[in-house]
Amino acid sequence: MKLSEVMKERMALSFEVFPPKTDKGMENLPGTLAHLCEFKPDYISCTYGAGGTNVGKNMEVCKMIQAEGTVPVTHFTCIGNTREGIKEQLQDYLDNGVDHMLALRGDLPFGWTGTGGDFGYATDLVKFVREEFGDRFEIAVAGSPEGHIACRSLDADISYLKQKQDNGADYIMTQLCWDMEQFKRWLDAIRTAGVTMPVDVGIMPILDQAATINMALSRNACVMDRELCEIISRNWIFPNPFDKEPFDAAVEEKKASFKEAGIEYTIRQIDKYRALGVNGIHLYALNKWKDVTEILNRSGIKTMV
């Protein structure tokens, strides 16, 4: 059964991992995946570097996911990719049994003003994959509840999401969103616009101050709600959480306190999304199975089976 069909029947659970940059990280990843798969996820997605910089490792990770008995979903971007290059890469995925993908424009590498490839937008990539491969791939696409930072308006962003659906996309993986009221408005708006695809909600565990702020502001312009800002402020590491050698004498205590409060915040966010009846919860595992296990066990979303 397709993942999009699973999501229409029940709420799905899935994780996102990334290809480690070091050999040690790659050696440890199978163990991480094994622990994550104790929760019987419906799929695990794997990120894909700009211009295919880690495409070899991406394929290796997808094979690890298969070996653990679940569905790998590869991210795939427009960055630096030509039509022929895309055909070759996607055929290679199919030849290796990977037939699920997240079609993305991709974040532009530093200094780039365009994708440097044949396609400028994910809408074009979705259309091309459908024309070249028919139904051989199940295609997920990104959704931005607050609007993509590069898009001129939220209305325009929603219209492009509808275009992705019209071009053959199967379901939506959302960008992280901490503003629950905005998420509700967006969900109503996309349904009004005729977007019927299942919505799989991306959730980043709140574990580290610097990583949280970086994720919100470096690429995505995400609103950090009052509750999250209070957690950051109460545990602020002086002079700032990005300093490699902070002068704050309580740095370790604050890191631990922030992490505990962040885990509780993440659990409450999961509760809110579940209460809305979303089609899936997609946890950015950050290649950290212990933290994800704690979140899942304490949230009651799914116990080990």
PDB file of C-alpha atoms in Angstrom:
ATOM      1  CA  MET A   1       0.000   0.000   0.000  1.00  0.00           C
ATOM      2  CA  LYS A   2       1.194   3.525  -0.784  1.00  0.00           C
ATOM      3  CA  LEU A   3       2.161   5.742   2.144  1.00  0.00           C
ATOM      4  CA  SER A   4      -0.453   8.263   1.078  1.00  0.00           C
ATOM      5  CA  GLU A   5      -3.099   5.533   1.337  1.00  0.00           C
ATOM      6  CA  VAL A   6      -1.848   4.532   4.789  1.00  0.00           C
ATOM      7  CA  MET A   7      -2.224   8.153   5.913  1.00  0.00           C
ATOM      8  CA  LYS A   8      -5.816   8.221   4.734  1.00  0.00           C
ATOM      9  CA  GLU A   9      -6.613   5.226   6.959  1.00  0.00           C
ATOM     10  CA  ARG A  10      -4.655   6.149  10.098  1.00  0.00           C
ATOM     11  CA  MET A  11      -2.033   8.536  11.401  1.00  0.00           C
ATOM     12  CA  ALA A  12       1.415   7.511  10.181  1.00  0.00           C
ATOM     13  CA  LEU A  13       4.657   7.739  12.152  1.00  0.00           C
ATOM     14  CA  SER A  14       7.984   8.357  10.453  1.00  0.00           C
ATOM     15  CA  PHE A  15      11.479   9.736  11.005  1.00  0.00           C
ATOM     16  CA  GLU A  16      14.030  11.811   9.148  1.00  0.00           C
ATOM     17  CA  VAL A  17      17.751  11.029   9.275  1.00  0.00           C
ATOM     18  CA  PHE A  18      20.746  12.432   7.437  1.00  0.00           C
ATOM     19  CA  PRO A  19      23.911  10.846   6.014  1.00  0.00           C
ATOM     20  CA  PRO A  20      26.680  11.395   8.602  1.00  0.00           C
ATOM     21  CA  LYS A  21      29.736  13.278   7.401  1.00  0.00           C
ATOM     22  CA  THR A  22      32.215  11.003   9.160  1.00  0.00           C
ATOM     23  CA  ASP A  23      33.042   7.320   8.833  1.00  0.00           C
ATOM     24  CA  LYS A  24      32.345   6.886  12.547  1.00  0.00           C
ATOM     25  CA  GLY A  25      28.898   8.405  12.080  1.00  0.00           C
ATOM     26  CA  MET A  26      28.140   6.007   9.237  1.00  0.00           C
ATOM     27  CA  GLU A  27      29.293   3.083  11.389  1.00  0.00           C
ATOM     28  CA  ASN A  28      26.921   4.131  14.175  1.00  0.00           C
ATOM     29  CA  LEU A  29      23.911   4.795  11.953  1.00  0.00           C
ATOM     30  CA  PRO A  30      22.713   1.166  11.557  1.00  0.00           C
ATOM     31  CA  GLY A  31      22.368   0.946  15.343  1.00  0.00           C
ATOM     32  CA  THR A  32      20.411   4.197  15.406  1.00  0.00           C
ATOM     33  CA  LEU A  33      18.103   2.942  12.665  1.00  0.00           C
ATOM     34  CA  ALA A  34      17.595  -0.357  14.470  1.00  0.00           C
ATOM     35  CA  HIS A  35      16.453   1.471  17.607  1.00  0.00           C
ATOM     36  CA  LEU A  36      14.142   3.767  15.619  1.00  0.00           C
ATOM     37  CA  CYS A  37      12.633   0.783  13.838  1.00  0.00           C
ATOM     38  CA  GLU A  38      11.608  -0.732  17.176  1.00  0.00           C
ATOM     39  CA  PHE A  39       8.678   1.698  16.873  1.00  0.00           C
ATOM     40  CA  LYS A  40       7.683   0.178  13.492  1.00  0.00           C
ATOM     41  CA  PRO A  41       7.724   3.488  11.561  1.00  0.00           C
ATOM     42  CA  ASP A  42       5.851   3.623   8.281  1.00  0.00           C
ATOM     43  CA  TYR A  43       8.941   5.074   6.632  1.00  0.00           C
ATOM     44  CA  ILE A  44      12.256   6.819   7.292  1.00  0.00           C
ATOM     45  CA  SER A  45      13.372   9.653   5.032  1.00  0.00           C
ATOM     46  CA  CYS A  46      16.978  10.547   4.286  1.00  0.00           C
ATOM     47  CA  THR A  47      18.186  14.025   3.364  1.00  0.00           C
ATOM     48  CA  TYR A  48      20.072  14.744   0.151  1.00  0.00           C
ATOM     49  CA  GLY A  49      22.856  17.347  -0.107  1.00  0.00           C
ATOM     50  CA  ALA A  50      22.726  20.378  -2.378  1.00  0.00           C
ATOM     51  CA  GLY A  51      23.802  19.382  -5.872  1.00  0.00           C
ATOM     52  CA  GLY A  52      23.971  15.752  -4.796  1.00  0.00           C
ATOM     53  CA  THR A  53      27.041  16.348  -2.621  1.00  0.00           C
ATOM     54  CA  ASN A  54      26.202  13.335  -0.487  1.00  0.00           C
ATOM     55  CA  VAL A  55      24.161  11.332  -2.977  1.00  0.00           C
ATOM     56  CA  GLY A  56      26.399   8.275  -2.547  1.00  0.00           C
ATOM     57  CA  LYS A  57      25.909   8.273   1.205  1.00  0.00           C
ATOM     58  CA  ASN A  58      22.226   8.968   0.714  1.00  0.00           C
ATOM     59  CA  MET A  59      21.875   5.751  -1.261  1.00  0.00           C
ATOM     60  CA  GLU A  60      23.895   3.886   1.355  1.00  0.00           C
ATOM     61  CA  VAL A  61      21.591   5.141   4.118  1.00  0.00           C
ATOM     62  CA  CYS A  62      18.498   4.188   2.092  1.00  0.00           C
ATOM     63  CA  LYS A  63      19.871   0.648   1.867  1.00  0.00           C
ATOM     64  CA  MET A  64      20.416   0.619   5.646  1.00  0.00           C
ATOM     65  CA  ILE A  65      16.786   1.644   6.121  1.00  0.00           C
ATOM     66  CA  GLN A  66      15.659  -1.176   3.821  1.00  0.00           C
ATOM     67  CA  ALA A  67      17.799  -3.628   5.785  1.00  0.00           C
ATOM     68  CA  GLU A  68      15.889  -2.665   8.941  1.00  0.00           C
ATOM     69  CA  GLY A  69      12.628  -3.601   7.250  1.00  0.00           C
ATOM     70  CA  THR A  70      10.994  -0.235   6.618  1.00  0.00           C
ATOM     71  CA  VAL A  71      10.439   2.061   3.636  1.00  0.00           C
ATOM     72  CA  PRO A  72      13.195   4.512   2.678  1.00  0.00           C
ATOM     73  CA  VAL A  73      12.107   7.882   1.270  1.00  0.00           C
ATOM     74  CA  THR A  74      14.916   9.781  -0.394  1.00  0.00           C
ATOM     75  CA  HIS A  75      14.974  13.557  -0.505  1.00  0.00           C
ATOM     76  CA  PHE A  76      15.736  14.793  -4.016  1.00  0.00           C
ATOM     77  CA  THR A  77      16.468  18.386  -5.039  1.00  0.00           C
ATOM     78  CA  CYS A  78      16.653  20.490  -8.173  1.00  0.00           C
ATOM     79  CA  ILE A  79      20.014  21.964  -7.134  1.00  0.00           C
ATOM     80  CA  GLY A  80      22.609  21.376  -9.851  1.00  0.00           C
ATOM     81  CA  ASN A  81      20.545  18.643 -11.487  1.00  0.00           C
ATOM     82  CA  THR A  82      19.981  18.344 -15.235  1.00  0.00           C
ATOM     83  CA  ARG A  83      17.137  16.401 -16.850  1.00  0.00           C
ATOM     84  CA  GLU A  84      19.446  13.578 -17.867  1.00  0.00           C
ATOM     85  CA  GLY A  85      21.174  13.565 -14.501  1.00  0.00           C
ATOM     86  CA  ILE A  86      17.837  13.321 -12.729  1.00  0.00           C
ATOM     87  CA  LYS A  87      16.739  10.432 -14.938  1.00  0.00           C
ATOM     88  CA  GLU A  88      19.968   8.549 -14.275  1.00  0.00           C
ATOM     89  CA  GLN A  89      19.892   9.106 -10.523  1.00  0.00           C
ATOM     90  CA  LEU A  90      16.239   8.205 -10.125  1.00  0.00           C
ATOM     91  CA  GLN A  91      16.648   5.081 -12.258  1.00  0.00           C
ATOM     92  CA  ASP A  92      19.520   4.098  -9.969  1.00  0.00           C
ATOM     93  CA  TYR A  93      17.208   4.516  -6.967  1.00  0.00           C
ATOM     94  CA  LEU A  94      14.592   2.315  -8.629  1.00  0.00           C
ATOM     95  CA  ASP A  95      17.215  -0.291  -9.490  1.00  0.00           C
ATOM     96  CA  ASN A  96      18.076  -0.384  -5.790  1.00  0.00           C
ATOM     97  CA  GLY A  97      14.453  -0.736  -4.699  1.00  0.00           C
ATOM     98  CA  VAL A  98      13.948   2.875  -3.583  1.00  0.00           C
ATOM     99  CA  ASP A  99      10.677   4.105  -5.087  1.00  0.00           C
ATOM    100  CA  HIS A 100       9.606   6.840  -2.656  1.00  0.00           C
ATOM    101  CA  MET A 101      10.920  10.402  -2.854  1.00  0.00           C
ATOM    102  CA  LEU A 102      10.469  13.884  -1.440  1.00  0.00           C
ATOM    103  CA  ALA A 103      10.699  16.282  -4.388  1.00  0.00           C
ATOM    104  CA  LEU A 104      12.273  19.599  -3.391  1.00  0.00           C
ATOM    105  CA  ARG A 105      13.715  22.692  -4.967  1.00  0.00           C
ATOM    106  CA  GLY A 106      16.367  22.547  -2.264  1.00  0.00           C
ATOM    107  CA  ASP A 107      18.131  25.247  -0.265  1.00  0.00           C
ATOM    108  CA  LEU A 108      20.422  27.303  -2.485  1.00  0.00           C
ATOM    109  CA  PRO A 109      24.102  26.862  -1.598  1.00  0.00           C
ATOM    110  CA  PHE A 110      25.833  29.962  -0.252  1.00  0.00           C
ATOM    111  CA  GLY A 111      26.405  32.480  -3.034  1.00  0.00           C
ATOM    112  CA  TRP A 112      24.031  30.850  -5.531  1.00  0.00           C
ATOM    113  CA  THR A 113      21.229  32.893  -7.086  1.00  0.00           C
ATOM    114  CA  GLY A 114      19.483  29.988  -8.787  1.00  0.00           C
ATOM    115  CA  THR A 115      19.366  26.213  -8.727  1.00  0.00           C
ATOM    116  CA  GLY A 116      22.112  25.793 -11.316  1.00  0.00           C
ATOM    117  CA  GLY A 117      20.084  23.022 -12.933  1.00  0.00           C
ATOM    118  CA  ASP A 118      17.348  22.533 -15.513  1.00  0.00           C
ATOM    119  CA  PHE A 119      14.508  23.061 -13.008  1.00  0.00           C
ATOM    120  CA  GLY A 120      13.933  26.101 -10.847  1.00  0.00           C
ATOM    121  CA  TYR A 121      11.040  24.767  -8.780  1.00  0.00           C
ATOM    122  CA  ALA A 122       9.764  21.573  -7.213  1.00  0.00           C
ATOM    123  CA  THR A 123       6.590  21.862  -9.300  1.00  0.00           C
ATOM    124  CA  ASP A 124       8.699  21.253 -12.426  1.00  0.00           C
ATOM    125  CA  LEU A 125      10.550  18.367 -10.797  1.00  0.00           C
ATOM    126  CA  VAL A 126       7.291  16.627  -9.832  1.00  0.00           C
ATOM    127  CA  LYS A 127       5.925  17.007 -13.356  1.00  0.00           C
ATOM    128  CA  PHE A 128       9.140  15.676 -14.906  1.00  0.00           C
ATOM    129  CA  VAL A 129       9.273  12.619 -12.626  1.00  0.00           C
ATOM    130  CA  ARG A 130       5.651  11.757 -13.412  1.00  0.00           C
ATOM    131  CA  GLU A 131       6.225  12.156 -17.155  1.00  0.00           C
ATOM    132  CA  GLU A 132       9.412  10.077 -17.153  1.00  0.00           C
ATOM    133  CA  PHE A 133       8.573   7.392 -14.591  1.00  0.00           C
ATOM    134  CA  GLY A 134       4.786   7.299 -14.406  1.00  0.00           C
ATOM    135  CA  ASP A 135       3.605   5.812 -11.113  1.00  0.00           C
ATOM    136  CA  ARG A 136       6.871   4.053 -10.312  1.00  0.00           C
ATOM    137  CA  PHE A 137       7.610   6.649  -7.610  1.00  0.00           C
ATOM    138  CA  GLU A 138       5.393   7.812  -4.783  1.00  0.00           C
ATOM    139  CA  ILE A 139       6.123  11.535  -4.505  1.00  0.00           C
ATOM    140  CA  ALA A 140       5.984  13.645  -1.379  1.00  0.00           C
ATOM    141  CA  VAL A 141       6.298  17.423  -1.574  1.00  0.00           C
ATOM    142  CA  ALA A 142       7.108  20.100   0.981  1.00  0.00           C
ATOM    143  CA  GLY A 143       4.446  22.311   2.521  1.00  0.00           C
ATOM    144  CA  SER A 144       5.188  25.544   4.401  1.00  0.00           C
ATOM    145  CA  PRO A 145       2.464  26.495   6.902  1.00  0.00           C
ATOM    146  CA  GLU A 146       3.993  29.953   7.274  1.00  0.00           C
ATOM    147  CA  GLY A 147       4.851  30.276   3.592  1.00  0.00           C
ATOM    148  CA  HIS A 148       8.223  29.619   1.973  1.00  0.00           C
ATOM    149  CA  ILE A 149      10.647  32.454   2.637  1.00  0.00           C
ATOM    150  CA  ALA A 150      11.365  32.780  -1.097  1.00  0.00           C
ATOM    151  CA  CYS A 151       7.682  33.011  -2.051  1.00  0.00           C
ATOM    152  CA  ARG A 152       6.010  36.404  -2.503  1.00  0.00           C
ATOM    153  CA  SER A 153       2.983  35.543  -0.366  1.00  0.00           C
ATOM    154  CA  LEU A 154       1.279  32.737   1.508  1.00  0.00           C
ATOM    155  CA  ASP A 155      -1.500  32.709  -1.103  1.00  0.00           C
ATOM    156  CA  ALA A 156       1.065  32.203  -3.854  1.00  0.00           C
ATOM    157  CA  ASP A 157       2.742  29.464  -1.846  1.00  0.00           C
ATOM    158  CA  ILE A 158      -0.577  27.628  -1.484  1.00  0.00           C
ATOM    159  CA  SER A 159      -1.237  27.954  -5.204  1.00  0.00           C
ATOM    160  CA  TYR A 160       2.112  26.290  -5.916  1.00  0.00           C
ATOM    161  CA  LEU A 161       1.240  23.504  -3.501  1.00  0.00           C
ATOM    162  CA  LYS A 162      -1.960  22.921  -5.478  1.00  0.00           C
ATOM    163  CA  GLN A 163       0.135  22.889  -8.649  1.00  0.00           C
ATOM    164  CA  LYS A 164       2.376  20.201  -7.176  1.00  0.00           C
ATOM    165  CA  GLN A 165      -0.750  18.129  -6.540  1.00  0.00           C
ATOM    166  CA  ASP A 166      -1.993  18.732 -10.075  1.00  0.00           C
ATOM    167  CA  ASN A 167       1.408  17.694 -11.421  1.00  0.00           C
ATOM    168  CA  GLY A 168       1.194  14.336  -9.645  1.00  0.00           C
ATOM    169  CA  ALA A 169       2.345  14.662  -6.024  1.00  0.00           C
ATOM    170  CA  ASP A 170       0.898  12.193  -3.516  1.00  0.00           C
ATOM    171  CA  TYR A 171       1.261  13.741  -0.046  1.00  0.00           C
ATOM    172  CA  ILE A 172       2.720  16.686   1.870  1.00  0.00           C
ATOM    173  CA  MET A 173       5.596  16.760   4.347  1.00  0.00           C
ATOM    174  CA  THR A 174       5.401  20.076   6.169  1.00  0.00           C
ATOM    175  CA  GLN A 175       8.197  22.376   7.180  1.00  0.00           C
ATOM    176  CA  LEU A 176       8.456  22.771  10.946  1.00  0.00           C
ATOM    177  CA  CYS A 177       5.872  25.129  12.447  1.00  0.00           C
ATOM    178  CA  TRP A 178       5.588  26.122  16.092  1.00  0.00           C
ATOM    179  CA  ASP A 179       2.755  28.613  15.540  1.00  0.00           C
ATOM    180  CA  MET A 180      -0.255  26.324  15.982  1.00  0.00           C
ATOM    181  CA  GLU A 181      -2.858  28.966  15.126  1.00  0.00           C
ATOM    182  CA  GLN A 182      -1.053  29.678  11.857  1.00  0.00           C
ATOM    183  CA  PHE A 183      -0.917  25.960  11.093  1.00  0.00           C
ATOM    184  CA  LYS A 184      -4.685  25.724  11.567  1.00  0.00           C
ATOM    185  CA  ARG A 185      -5.247  28.699   9.232  1.00  0.00           C
ATOM    186  CA  TRP A 186      -2.923  27.147   6.643  1.00  0.00           C
ATOM    187  CA  LEU A 187      -4.627  23.758   6.851  1.00  0.00           C
ATOM    188  CA  ASP A 188      -8.034  25.369   6.293  1.00  0.00           C
ATOM    189  CA  ALA A 189      -6.634  27.459   3.440  1.00  0.00           C
ATOM    190  CA  ILE A 190      -5.074  24.576   1.519  1.00  0.00           C
ATOM    191  CA  ARG A 191      -8.272  22.534   1.798  1.00  0.00           C
ATOM    192  CA  THR A 192     -10.284  25.513   0.540  1.00  0.00           C
ATOM    193  CA  ALA A 193      -7.823  25.762  -2.371  1.00  0.00           C
ATOM    194  CA  GLY A 194      -8.544  22.158  -3.332  1.00  0.00           C
ATOM    195  CA  VAL A 195      -5.423  20.544  -1.908  1.00  0.00           C
ATOM    196  CA  THR A 196      -6.609  17.119  -0.792  1.00  0.00           C
ATOM    197  CA  MET A 197      -3.242  15.409  -0.259  1.00  0.00           C
ATOM    198  CA  PRO A 198      -2.584  13.922   3.203  1.00  0.00           C
ATOM    199  CA  VAL A 199      -0.550  16.183   5.501  1.00  0.00           C
ATOM    200  CA  ASP A 200       2.443  14.630   7.255  1.00  0.00           C
ATOM    201  CA  VAL A 201       3.678  17.114   9.877  1.00  0.00           C
ATOM    202  CA  GLY A 202       7.396  17.686  10.321  1.00  0.00           C
ATOM    203  CA  ILE A 203       8.417  18.115  13.978  1.00  0.00           C
ATOM    204  CA  MET A 204      11.907  18.987  15.183  1.00  0.00           C
ATOM    205  CA  PRO A 205      12.672  17.885  18.749  1.00  0.00           C
ATOM    206  CA  ILE A 206      13.747  20.869  20.865  1.00  0.00           C
ATOM    207  CA  LEU A 207      17.022  19.701  22.389  1.00  0.00           C
ATOM    208  CA  ASP A 208      19.608  22.458  21.906  1.00  0.00           C
ATOM    209  CA  GLN A 209      19.302  26.262  22.030  1.00  0.00           C
ATOM    210  CA  ALA A 210      21.631  27.107  19.165  1.00  0.00           C
ATOM    211  CA  ALA A 211      20.225  24.414  16.882  1.00  0.00           C
ATOM    212  CA  THR A 212      16.652  25.562  17.562  1.00  0.00           C
ATOM    213  CA  ILE A 213      17.388  29.215  16.807  1.00  0.00           C
ATOM    214  CA  ASN A 214      19.433  28.275  13.742  1.00  0.00           C
ATOM    215  CA  MET A 215      16.698  26.046  12.340  1.00  0.00           C
ATOM    216  CA  ALA A 216      14.084  28.748  12.828  1.00  0.00           C
ATOM    217  CA  LEU A 217      15.985  31.673  11.344  1.00  0.00           C
ATOM    218  CA  SER A 218      18.808  30.556   9.048  1.00  0.00           C
ATOM    219  CA  ARG A 219      16.555  29.182   6.298  1.00  0.00           C
ATOM    220  CA  ASN A 220      12.928  29.128   7.314  1.00  0.00           C
ATOM    221  CA  ALA A 221      11.879  32.362   9.072  1.00  0.00           C
ATOM    222  CA  CYS A 222       9.731  30.317  11.455  1.00  0.00           C
ATOM    223  CA  VAL A 223       7.886  32.059  14.276  1.00  0.00           C
ATOM    224  CA  MET A 224       8.994  30.937  17.721  1.00  0.00           C
ATOM    225  CA  ASP A 225       5.937  31.148  19.952  1.00  0.00           C
ATOM    226  CA  ARG A 226       5.932  32.696  23.421  1.00  0.00           C
ATOM    227  CA  GLU A 227       6.266  29.335  25.160  1.00  0.00           C
ATOM    228  CA  LEU A 228       9.362  28.385  23.184  1.00  0.00           C
ATOM    229  CA  CYS A 229      10.896  31.840  23.614  1.00  0.00           C
ATOM    230  CA  GLU A 230      10.397  31.574  27.370  1.00  0.00           C
ATOM    231  CA  ILE A 231      12.217  28.239  27.429  1.00  0.00           C
ATOM    232  CA  ILE A 232      15.133  29.817  25.566  1.00  0.00           C
ATOM    233  CA  SER A 233      15.181  32.929  27.766  1.00  0.00           C
ATOM    234  CA  ARG A 234      15.009  31.049  31.058  1.00  0.00           C
ATOM    235  CA  ASN A 235      17.957  28.900  30.041  1.00  0.00           C
ATOM    236  CA  TRP A 236      19.949  31.491  28.074  1.00  0.00           C
ATOM    237  CA  ILE A 237      23.653  30.716  27.880  1.00  0.00           C
ATOM    238  CA  PHE A 238      25.712  33.904  28.183  1.00  0.00           C
ATOM    239  CA  PRO A 239      26.982  35.614  26.099  1.00  0.00           C
ATOM    240  CA  ASN A 240      24.988  33.564  23.546  1.00  0.00           C
ATOM    241  CA  PRO A 241      24.340  29.901  22.804  1.00  0.00           C
ATOM    242  CA  PHE A 242      26.486  30.056  19.653  1.00  0.00           C
ATOM    243  CA  ASP A 243      29.669  30.890  21.579  1.00  0.00           C
ATOM    244  CA  LYS A 244      32.006  27.893  21.627  1.00  0.00           C
ATOM    245  CA  GLU A 245      33.485  28.963  24.972  1.00  0.00           C
ATOM    246  CA  PRO A 246      30.678  30.737  26.861  1.00  0.00           C
ATOM    247  CA  PHE A 247      31.596  32.478  30.106  1.00  0.00           C
ATOM    248  CA  ASP A 248      28.339  31.304  31.715  1.00  0.00           C
ATOM    249  CA  ALA A 249      29.301  29.308  34.811  1.00  0.00           C
ATOM    250  CA  ALA A 250      25.993  27.405  34.713  1.00  0.00           C
ATOM    251  CA  VAL A 251      26.283  26.334  31.084  1.00  0.00           C
ATOM    252  CA  GLU A 252      25.943  22.577  31.681  1.00  0.00           C
ATOM    253  CA  GLU A 253      22.995  22.996  34.045  1.00  0.00           C
ATOM    254  CA  LYS A 254      21.276  25.297  31.562  1.00  0.00           C
ATOM    255  CA  LYS A 255      21.825  22.873  28.679  1.00  0.00           C
ATOM    256  CA  ALA A 256      20.253  20.069  30.700  1.00  0.00           C
ATOM    257  CA  SER A 257      17.359  22.253  31.836  1.00  0.00           C
ATOM    258  CA  PHE A 258      16.735  23.483  28.301  1.00  0.00           C
ATOM    259  CA  LYS A 259      16.728  19.943  26.931  1.00  0.00           C
ATOM    260  CA  GLU A 260      14.211  18.715  29.505  1.00  0.00           C
ATOM    261  CA  ALA A 261      11.914  21.696  28.906  1.00  0.00           C
ATOM    262  CA  GLY A 262      12.365  21.261  25.161  1.00  0.00           C
ATOM    263  CA  ILE A 263      11.369  17.607  25.272  1.00  0.00           C
ATOM    264  CA  GLU A 264       8.217  18.512  27.202  1.00  0.00           C
ATOM    265  CA  TYR A 265       7.494  21.270  24.666  1.00  0.00           C
ATOM    266  CA  THR A 266       7.924  18.798  21.788  1.00  0.00           C
ATOM    267  CA  ILE A 267       5.542  16.334  23.443  1.00  0.00           C
ATOM    268  CA  ARG A 268       2.892  19.047  23.881  1.00  0.00           C
ATOM    269  CA  GLN A 269       3.310  20.010  20.237  1.00  0.00           C
ATOM    270  CA  ILE A 270       2.761  16.399  19.179  1.00  0.00           C
ATOM    271  CA  ASP A 271      -0.397  16.350  21.319  1.00  0.00           C
ATOM    272  CA  LYS A 272      -1.715  19.468  19.572  1.00  0.00           C
ATOM    273  CA  TYR A 273      -1.088  18.079  16.099  1.00  0.00           C
ATOM    274  CA  ARG A 274      -2.678  14.741  16.981  1.00  0.00           C
ATOM    275  CA  ALA A 275      -5.749  16.559  18.304  1.00  0.00           C
ATOM    276  CA  LEU A 276      -6.052  18.310  14.935  1.00  0.00           C
ATOM    277  CA  GLY A 277      -6.249  14.944  13.203  1.00  0.00           C
ATOM    278  CA  VAL A 278      -3.180  15.304  10.980  1.00  0.00           C
ATOM    279  CA  ASN A 279      -2.377  12.385   8.713  1.00  0.00           C
ATOM    280  CA  GLY A 280       1.123  11.763  10.007  1.00  0.00           C
ATOM    281  CA  ILE A 281       3.835  12.757  12.463  1.00  0.00           C
ATOM    282  CA  HIS A 282       7.304  12.997  10.900  1.00  0.00           C
ATOM    283  CA  LEU A 283       9.985  13.428  13.575  1.00  0.00           C
ATOM    284  CA  TYR A 284      13.351  14.864  12.615  1.00  0.00           C
ATOM    285  CA  ALA A 285      15.380  12.267  14.488  1.00  0.00           C
ATOM    286  CA  LEU A 286      18.637  14.240  14.131  1.00  0.00           C
ATOM    287  CA  ASN A 287      20.331  10.802  14.149  1.00  0.00           C
ATOM    288  CA  LYS A 288      19.660  10.639  17.932  1.00  0.00           C
ATOM    289  CA  TRP A 289      17.607   7.576  18.801  1.00  0.00           C
ATOM    290  CA  LYS A 290      17.753   7.992  22.590  1.00  0.00           C
ATOM    291  CA  ASP A 291      16.067  11.418  22.557  1.00  0.00           C
ATOM    292  CA  VAL A 292      13.458  10.272  20.040  1.00  0.00           C
ATOM    293  CA  THR A 293      12.736   7.158  22.123  1.00  0.00           C
ATOM    294  CA  GLU A 294      12.179   9.286  25.212  1.00  0.00           C
ATOM    295  CA  ILE A 295       9.840  11.631  23.340  1.00  0.00           C
ATOM    296  CA  LEU A 296       7.790   8.786  21.877  1.00  0.00           C
ATOM    297  CA  ASN A 297       7.554   6.863  25.135  1.00  0.00           C
ATOM    298  CA  ARG A 298       6.573   9.908  27.162  1.00  0.00           C
ATOM    299  CA  SER A 299       4.104  11.147  24.555  1.00  0.00           C
ATOM    300  CA  GLY A 300       2.369   7.774  24.263  1.00  0.00           C
ATOM    301  CA  ILE A 301       2.157   8.277  20.490  1.00  0.00           C
ATOM    302  CA  LYS A 302       3.474   4.773  19.872  1.00  0.00           C
ATOM    303  CA  THR A 303       5.047   2.167  22.092  1.00  0.00           C
ATOM    304  CA  MET A 304       7.614  -0.353  20.981  1.00  0.00           C
ATOM    305  CA  VAL A 305       5.945  -3.325  19.316  1.00  0.00           C
TER     306      VAL A 305
END
